[in-house]
Short mmCIF file of C-alpha atoms in Angstrom, two decimals:
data_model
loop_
_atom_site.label_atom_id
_atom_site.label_comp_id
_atom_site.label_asym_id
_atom_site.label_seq_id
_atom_site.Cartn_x
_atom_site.Cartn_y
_atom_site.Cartn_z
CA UNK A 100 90.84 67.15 85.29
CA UNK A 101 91.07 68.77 88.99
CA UNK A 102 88.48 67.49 91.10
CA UNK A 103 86.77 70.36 93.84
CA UNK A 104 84.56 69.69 96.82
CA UNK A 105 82.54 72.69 97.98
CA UNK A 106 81.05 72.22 101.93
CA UNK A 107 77.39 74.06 101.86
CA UNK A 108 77.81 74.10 97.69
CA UNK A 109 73.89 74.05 97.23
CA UNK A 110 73.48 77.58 98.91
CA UNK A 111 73.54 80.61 97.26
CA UNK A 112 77.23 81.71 96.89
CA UNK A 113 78.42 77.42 96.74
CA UNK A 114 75.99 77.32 93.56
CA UNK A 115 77.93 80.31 92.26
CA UNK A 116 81.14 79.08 92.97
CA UNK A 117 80.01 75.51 91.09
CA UNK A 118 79.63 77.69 87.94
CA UNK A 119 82.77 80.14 88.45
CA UNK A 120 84.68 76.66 88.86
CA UNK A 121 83.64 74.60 86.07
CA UNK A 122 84.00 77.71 83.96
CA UNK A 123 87.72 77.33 85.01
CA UNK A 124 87.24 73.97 83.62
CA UNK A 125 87.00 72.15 87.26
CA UNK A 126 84.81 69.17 87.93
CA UNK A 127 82.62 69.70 90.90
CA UNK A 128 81.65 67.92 93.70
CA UNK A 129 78.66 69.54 95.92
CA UNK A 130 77.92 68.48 99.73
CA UNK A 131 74.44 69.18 100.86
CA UNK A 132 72.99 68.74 104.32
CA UNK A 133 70.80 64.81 104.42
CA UNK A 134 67.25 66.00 103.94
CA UNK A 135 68.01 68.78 101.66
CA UNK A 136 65.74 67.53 98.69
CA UNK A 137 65.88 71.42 97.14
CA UNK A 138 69.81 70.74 96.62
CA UNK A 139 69.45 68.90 93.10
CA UNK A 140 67.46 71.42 92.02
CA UNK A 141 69.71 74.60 93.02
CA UNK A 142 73.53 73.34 91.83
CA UNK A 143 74.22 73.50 87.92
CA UNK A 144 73.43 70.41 85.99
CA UNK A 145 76.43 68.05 85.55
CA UNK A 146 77.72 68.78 89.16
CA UNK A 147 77.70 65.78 91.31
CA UNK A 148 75.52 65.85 94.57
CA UNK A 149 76.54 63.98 97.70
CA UNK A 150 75.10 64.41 101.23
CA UNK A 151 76.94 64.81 104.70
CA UNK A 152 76.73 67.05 107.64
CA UNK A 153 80.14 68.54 108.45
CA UNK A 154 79.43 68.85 111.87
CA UNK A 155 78.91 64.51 112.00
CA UNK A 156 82.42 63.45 111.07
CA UNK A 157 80.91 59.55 110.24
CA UNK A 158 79.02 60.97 107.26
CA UNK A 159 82.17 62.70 105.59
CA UNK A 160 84.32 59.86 105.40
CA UNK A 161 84.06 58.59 101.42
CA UNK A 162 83.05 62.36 100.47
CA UNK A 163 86.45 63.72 100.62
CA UNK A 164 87.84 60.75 98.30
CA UNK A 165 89.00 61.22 94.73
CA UNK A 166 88.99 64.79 95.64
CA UNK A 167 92.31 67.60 94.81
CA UNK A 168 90.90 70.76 96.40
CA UNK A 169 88.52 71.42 99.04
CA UNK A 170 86.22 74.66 99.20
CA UNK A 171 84.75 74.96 102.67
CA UNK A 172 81.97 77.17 102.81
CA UNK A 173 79.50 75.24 104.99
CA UNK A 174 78.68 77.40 108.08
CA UNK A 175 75.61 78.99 109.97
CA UNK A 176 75.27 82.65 110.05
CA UNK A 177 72.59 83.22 112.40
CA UNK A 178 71.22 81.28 115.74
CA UNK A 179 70.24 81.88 119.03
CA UNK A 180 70.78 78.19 120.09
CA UNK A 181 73.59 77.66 122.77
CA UNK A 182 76.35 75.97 121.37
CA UNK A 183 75.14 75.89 117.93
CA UNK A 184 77.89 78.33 116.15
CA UNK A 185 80.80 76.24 118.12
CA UNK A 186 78.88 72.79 116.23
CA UNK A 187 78.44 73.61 113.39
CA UNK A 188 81.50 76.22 112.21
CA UNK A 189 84.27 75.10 114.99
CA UNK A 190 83.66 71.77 115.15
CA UNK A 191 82.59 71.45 111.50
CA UNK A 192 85.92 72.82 110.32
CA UNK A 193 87.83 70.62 112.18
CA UNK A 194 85.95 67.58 110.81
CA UNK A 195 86.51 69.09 107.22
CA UNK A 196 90.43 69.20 108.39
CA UNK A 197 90.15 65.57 109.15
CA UNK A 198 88.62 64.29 106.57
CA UNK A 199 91.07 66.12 103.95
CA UNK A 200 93.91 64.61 106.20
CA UNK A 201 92.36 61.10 106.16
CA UNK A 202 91.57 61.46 101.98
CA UNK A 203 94.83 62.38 101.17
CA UNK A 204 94.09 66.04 99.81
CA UNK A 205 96.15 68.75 100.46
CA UNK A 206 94.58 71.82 99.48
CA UNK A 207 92.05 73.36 101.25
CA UNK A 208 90.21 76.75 100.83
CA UNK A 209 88.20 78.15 104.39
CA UNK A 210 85.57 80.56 103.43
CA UNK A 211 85.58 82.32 107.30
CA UNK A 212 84.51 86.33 108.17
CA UNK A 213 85.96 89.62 108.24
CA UNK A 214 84.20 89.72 111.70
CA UNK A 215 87.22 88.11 113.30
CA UNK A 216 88.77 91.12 113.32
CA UNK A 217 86.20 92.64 115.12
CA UNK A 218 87.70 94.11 118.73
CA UNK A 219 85.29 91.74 120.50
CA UNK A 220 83.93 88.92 118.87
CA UNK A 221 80.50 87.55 119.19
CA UNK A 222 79.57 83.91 119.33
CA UNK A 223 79.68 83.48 115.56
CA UNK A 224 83.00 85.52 115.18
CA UNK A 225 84.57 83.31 117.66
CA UNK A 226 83.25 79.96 115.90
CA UNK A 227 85.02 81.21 112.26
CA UNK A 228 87.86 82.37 114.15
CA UNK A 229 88.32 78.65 116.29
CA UNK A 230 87.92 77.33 112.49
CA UNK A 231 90.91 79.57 111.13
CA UNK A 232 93.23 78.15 113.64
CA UNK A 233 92.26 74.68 112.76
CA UNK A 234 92.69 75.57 109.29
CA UNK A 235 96.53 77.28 109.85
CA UNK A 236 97.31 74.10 112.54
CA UNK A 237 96.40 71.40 109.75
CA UNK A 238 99.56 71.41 108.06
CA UNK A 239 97.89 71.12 104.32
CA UNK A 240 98.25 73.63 101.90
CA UNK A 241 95.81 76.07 102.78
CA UNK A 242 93.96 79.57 102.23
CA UNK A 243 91.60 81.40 104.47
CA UNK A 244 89.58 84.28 102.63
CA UNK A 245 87.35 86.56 104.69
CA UNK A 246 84.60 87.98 103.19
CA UNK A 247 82.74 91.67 104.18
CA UNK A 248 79.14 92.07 103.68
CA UNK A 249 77.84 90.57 100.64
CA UNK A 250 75.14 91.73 98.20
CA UNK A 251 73.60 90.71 94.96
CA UNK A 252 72.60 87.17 93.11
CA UNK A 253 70.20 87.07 95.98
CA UNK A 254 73.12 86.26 98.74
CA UNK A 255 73.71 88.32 101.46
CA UNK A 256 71.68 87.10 104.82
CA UNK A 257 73.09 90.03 106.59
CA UNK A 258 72.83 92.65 103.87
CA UNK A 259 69.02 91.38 102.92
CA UNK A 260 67.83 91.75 106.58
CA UNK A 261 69.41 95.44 107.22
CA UNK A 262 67.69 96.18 103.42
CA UNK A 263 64.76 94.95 104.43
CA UNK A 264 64.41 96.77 107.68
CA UNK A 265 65.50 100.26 106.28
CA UNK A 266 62.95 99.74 103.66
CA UNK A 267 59.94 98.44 105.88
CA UNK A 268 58.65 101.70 107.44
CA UNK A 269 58.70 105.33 106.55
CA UNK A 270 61.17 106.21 109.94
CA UNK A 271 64.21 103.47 110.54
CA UNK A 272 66.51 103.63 113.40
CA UNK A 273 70.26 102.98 113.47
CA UNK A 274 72.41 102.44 116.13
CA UNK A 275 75.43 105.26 116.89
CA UNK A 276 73.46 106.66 113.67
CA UNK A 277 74.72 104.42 111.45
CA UNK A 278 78.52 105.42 111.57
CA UNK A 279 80.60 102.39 111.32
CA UNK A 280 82.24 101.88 108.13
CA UNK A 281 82.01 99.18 105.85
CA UNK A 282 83.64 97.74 102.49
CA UNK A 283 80.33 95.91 100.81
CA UNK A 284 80.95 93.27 98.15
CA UNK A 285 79.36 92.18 95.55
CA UNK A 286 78.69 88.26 95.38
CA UNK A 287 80.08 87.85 92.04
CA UNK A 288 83.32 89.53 92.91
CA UNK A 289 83.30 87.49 96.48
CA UNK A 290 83.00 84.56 93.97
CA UNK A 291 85.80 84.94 91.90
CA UNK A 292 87.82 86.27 94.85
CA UNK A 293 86.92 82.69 96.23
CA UNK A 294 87.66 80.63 92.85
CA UNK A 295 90.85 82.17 92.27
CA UNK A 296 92.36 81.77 95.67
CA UNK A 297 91.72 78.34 95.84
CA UNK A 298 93.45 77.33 92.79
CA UNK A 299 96.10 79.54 93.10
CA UNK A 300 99.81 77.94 94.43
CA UNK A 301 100.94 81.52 95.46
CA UNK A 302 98.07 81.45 97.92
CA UNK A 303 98.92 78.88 99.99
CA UNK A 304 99.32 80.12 103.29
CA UNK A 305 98.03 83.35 102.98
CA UNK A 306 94.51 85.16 104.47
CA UNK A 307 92.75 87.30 102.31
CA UNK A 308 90.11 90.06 102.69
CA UNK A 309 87.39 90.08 100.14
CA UNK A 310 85.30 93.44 100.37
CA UNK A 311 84.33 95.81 97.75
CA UNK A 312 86.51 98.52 96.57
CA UNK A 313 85.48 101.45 98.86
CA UNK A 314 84.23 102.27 101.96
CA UNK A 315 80.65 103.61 103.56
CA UNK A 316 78.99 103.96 106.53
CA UNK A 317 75.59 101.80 107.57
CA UNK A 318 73.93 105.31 107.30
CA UNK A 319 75.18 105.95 103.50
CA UNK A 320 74.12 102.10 102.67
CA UNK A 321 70.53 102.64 103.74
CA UNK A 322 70.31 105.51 101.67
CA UNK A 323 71.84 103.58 98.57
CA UNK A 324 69.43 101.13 99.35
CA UNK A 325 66.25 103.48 99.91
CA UNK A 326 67.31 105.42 96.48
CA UNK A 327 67.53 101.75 94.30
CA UNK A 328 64.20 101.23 95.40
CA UNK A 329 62.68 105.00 95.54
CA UNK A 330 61.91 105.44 98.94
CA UNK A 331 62.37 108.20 100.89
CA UNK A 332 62.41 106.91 104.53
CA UNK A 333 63.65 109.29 107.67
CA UNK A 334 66.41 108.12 109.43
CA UNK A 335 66.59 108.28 113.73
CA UNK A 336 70.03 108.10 115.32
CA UNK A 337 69.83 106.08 118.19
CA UNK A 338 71.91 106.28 121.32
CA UNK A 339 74.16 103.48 121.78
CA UNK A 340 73.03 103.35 125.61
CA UNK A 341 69.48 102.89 124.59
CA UNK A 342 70.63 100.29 121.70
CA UNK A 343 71.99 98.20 124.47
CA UNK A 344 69.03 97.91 126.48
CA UNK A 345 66.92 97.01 123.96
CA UNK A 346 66.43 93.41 123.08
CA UNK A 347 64.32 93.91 120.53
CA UNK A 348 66.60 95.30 118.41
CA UNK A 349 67.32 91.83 116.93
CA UNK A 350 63.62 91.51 115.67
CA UNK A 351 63.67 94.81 114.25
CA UNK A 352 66.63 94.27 111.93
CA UNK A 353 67.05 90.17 111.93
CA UNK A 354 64.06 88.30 113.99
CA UNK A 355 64.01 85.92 116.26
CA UNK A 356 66.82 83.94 114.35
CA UNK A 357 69.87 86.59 115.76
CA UNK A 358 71.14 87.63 118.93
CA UNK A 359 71.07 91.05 120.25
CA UNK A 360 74.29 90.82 120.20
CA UNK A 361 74.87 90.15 117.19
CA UNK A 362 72.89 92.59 115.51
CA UNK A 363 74.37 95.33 117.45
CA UNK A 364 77.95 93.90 115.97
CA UNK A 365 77.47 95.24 112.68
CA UNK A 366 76.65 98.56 113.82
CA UNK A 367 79.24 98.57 116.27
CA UNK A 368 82.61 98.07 114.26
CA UNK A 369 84.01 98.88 111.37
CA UNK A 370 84.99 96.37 108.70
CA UNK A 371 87.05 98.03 105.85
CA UNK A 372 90.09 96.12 105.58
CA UNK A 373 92.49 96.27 102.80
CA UNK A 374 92.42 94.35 99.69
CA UNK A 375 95.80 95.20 98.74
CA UNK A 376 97.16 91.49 98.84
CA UNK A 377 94.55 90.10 97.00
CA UNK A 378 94.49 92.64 94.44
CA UNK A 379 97.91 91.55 93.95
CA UNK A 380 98.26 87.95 94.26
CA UNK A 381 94.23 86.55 92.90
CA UNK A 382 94.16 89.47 90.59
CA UNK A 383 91.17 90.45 92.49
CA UNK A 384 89.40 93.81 90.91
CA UNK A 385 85.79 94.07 92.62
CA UNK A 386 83.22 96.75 91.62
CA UNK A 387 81.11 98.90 93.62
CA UNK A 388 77.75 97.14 94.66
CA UNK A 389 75.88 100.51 94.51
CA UNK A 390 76.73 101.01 90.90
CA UNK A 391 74.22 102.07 88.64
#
């Protein structure tokens, strides 16, 4: 039976993934963070737990053995620590390469972020782009998939934060007014996008967009959002030159845990990229997350 790892397989989408995969009839290997004593309890029964921290190369070496294909989804989304996004998802990466290298396994799937194709990338975009190229320079047999904004099965960091902020008070304000364009997707369709490119030999070597199947603005998704939950909130357009002043903006929409920066990203560029390839070569059919 083929044997998977999944890097960061205890959080919401990895413990997804575990059941998508041994659905495919995979056995599963899960690697939480040392410390995490919640991990047990959130992967499916009959999945194996080890620990290791991607980012400490010493802790991965007897993880990776035994092992056929290698689903790295261990990352950080948000921090305002210095150096943190180049530790953990740069550096991390590359000790993932490594260790595949040093195991013997020569397939390896790189969960990275349709914000590397943003026309200026912010710390994190940077970090999953720096892991990309360690990915393509490995020489295994590998597959990069980049996800858009998530939603559903509780996932979504960046999709539950806007949600919650368009829903907290009766007036909301959004950047540019909420213009740039997006291709939302659900997290079970992310999943499978996930699942199937990793097992699939035609993949190998290819990147992959996973979004949803059409496009919106941040304006049209707060009012999906607003209308699932019957509220009737007022949106305020607001000027990009004020946006940029305003620190605060990050503990409006994301706290004290995101960058100004960052949150301004989102609003900033679009991310609707085609899913023509994947459509094509995973069989990849997502539905709308907004569907009734």
């Amino acid at each position: 039976m083929m044997k998977a790892l999944i890097t960061g397989g205890a959080g919401v989408v990895g413990k997804a993934l575990c059941r998508e995969l041994e659905a495919r009839g995979v056995c599963v290997r899960v690697l939480a963070l040392p410390g995490d004593t919640l991990a047990s309890s959130r992967i499916p029964s009959g999945v194996e737990l080890v620990y290791g921290d991607v980012s400490d190369y010493g802790s991965l070496r007897n993880v990776f053995d035994g092992v056929d294909v290698v689903f790295h989804l261990a990352a950080i989304l948000l921090s305002t620590k210095p150096g943190e996004f180049e530790r953990v998802n740069a550096q991390g990466t590359r000790n993932v390469v490594s260790a595949c290298q040093d195991a013997g396994v020569r397939r390896l799937l790189y969960v990275s972020s349709i914000s590397v194709t943003y026309p200026v990338l912010t710390p994190y975009g940077e970090s999953k782009l720096a892991g990309e190229q360690a990915v393509r320079d490995s020489g295994l047999d590998w597959t990069i998939v980049r996800p858009t904004l998530v939603i559903g099965d509780g996932g979504g960091v960046e999709f539950n934060m806007y949600a919650r902020y368009v829903s907290r008070f009766p007036v909301y304000f959004l950047p540019g007014g909420g213009l740039a364009q997006k291709r939302p997707v659900r997290s079970v369709d992310l999943v499978q996008g996930i699942a199937s490119a990793g097992l699939c030999d035609s993949a190998i070597g290819r990147t992959y967009a996973l979004a949803g199947p059409s496009s919106m603005t941040m304006a049209q998704m707060a009012e999906a959002i607003l209308r699932g939950r019957g509220l009737k909130h007022r949106m305020v357009s607001l000027p990009w030159g004020i946006c940029k002043r305003l620190a605060a903006l990050r503990g409006w929409i994301g706290g004290q845990s995101v960058s100004a920066e960052q949150a301004l990203a989102g609003f900033l560029y679009d991310a609707v990229p085609s899913i023509e390839s994947a459509e094509k070569d995973l069989g990849y059919h997502p539905k709308s997350p907004f569907d009734a």
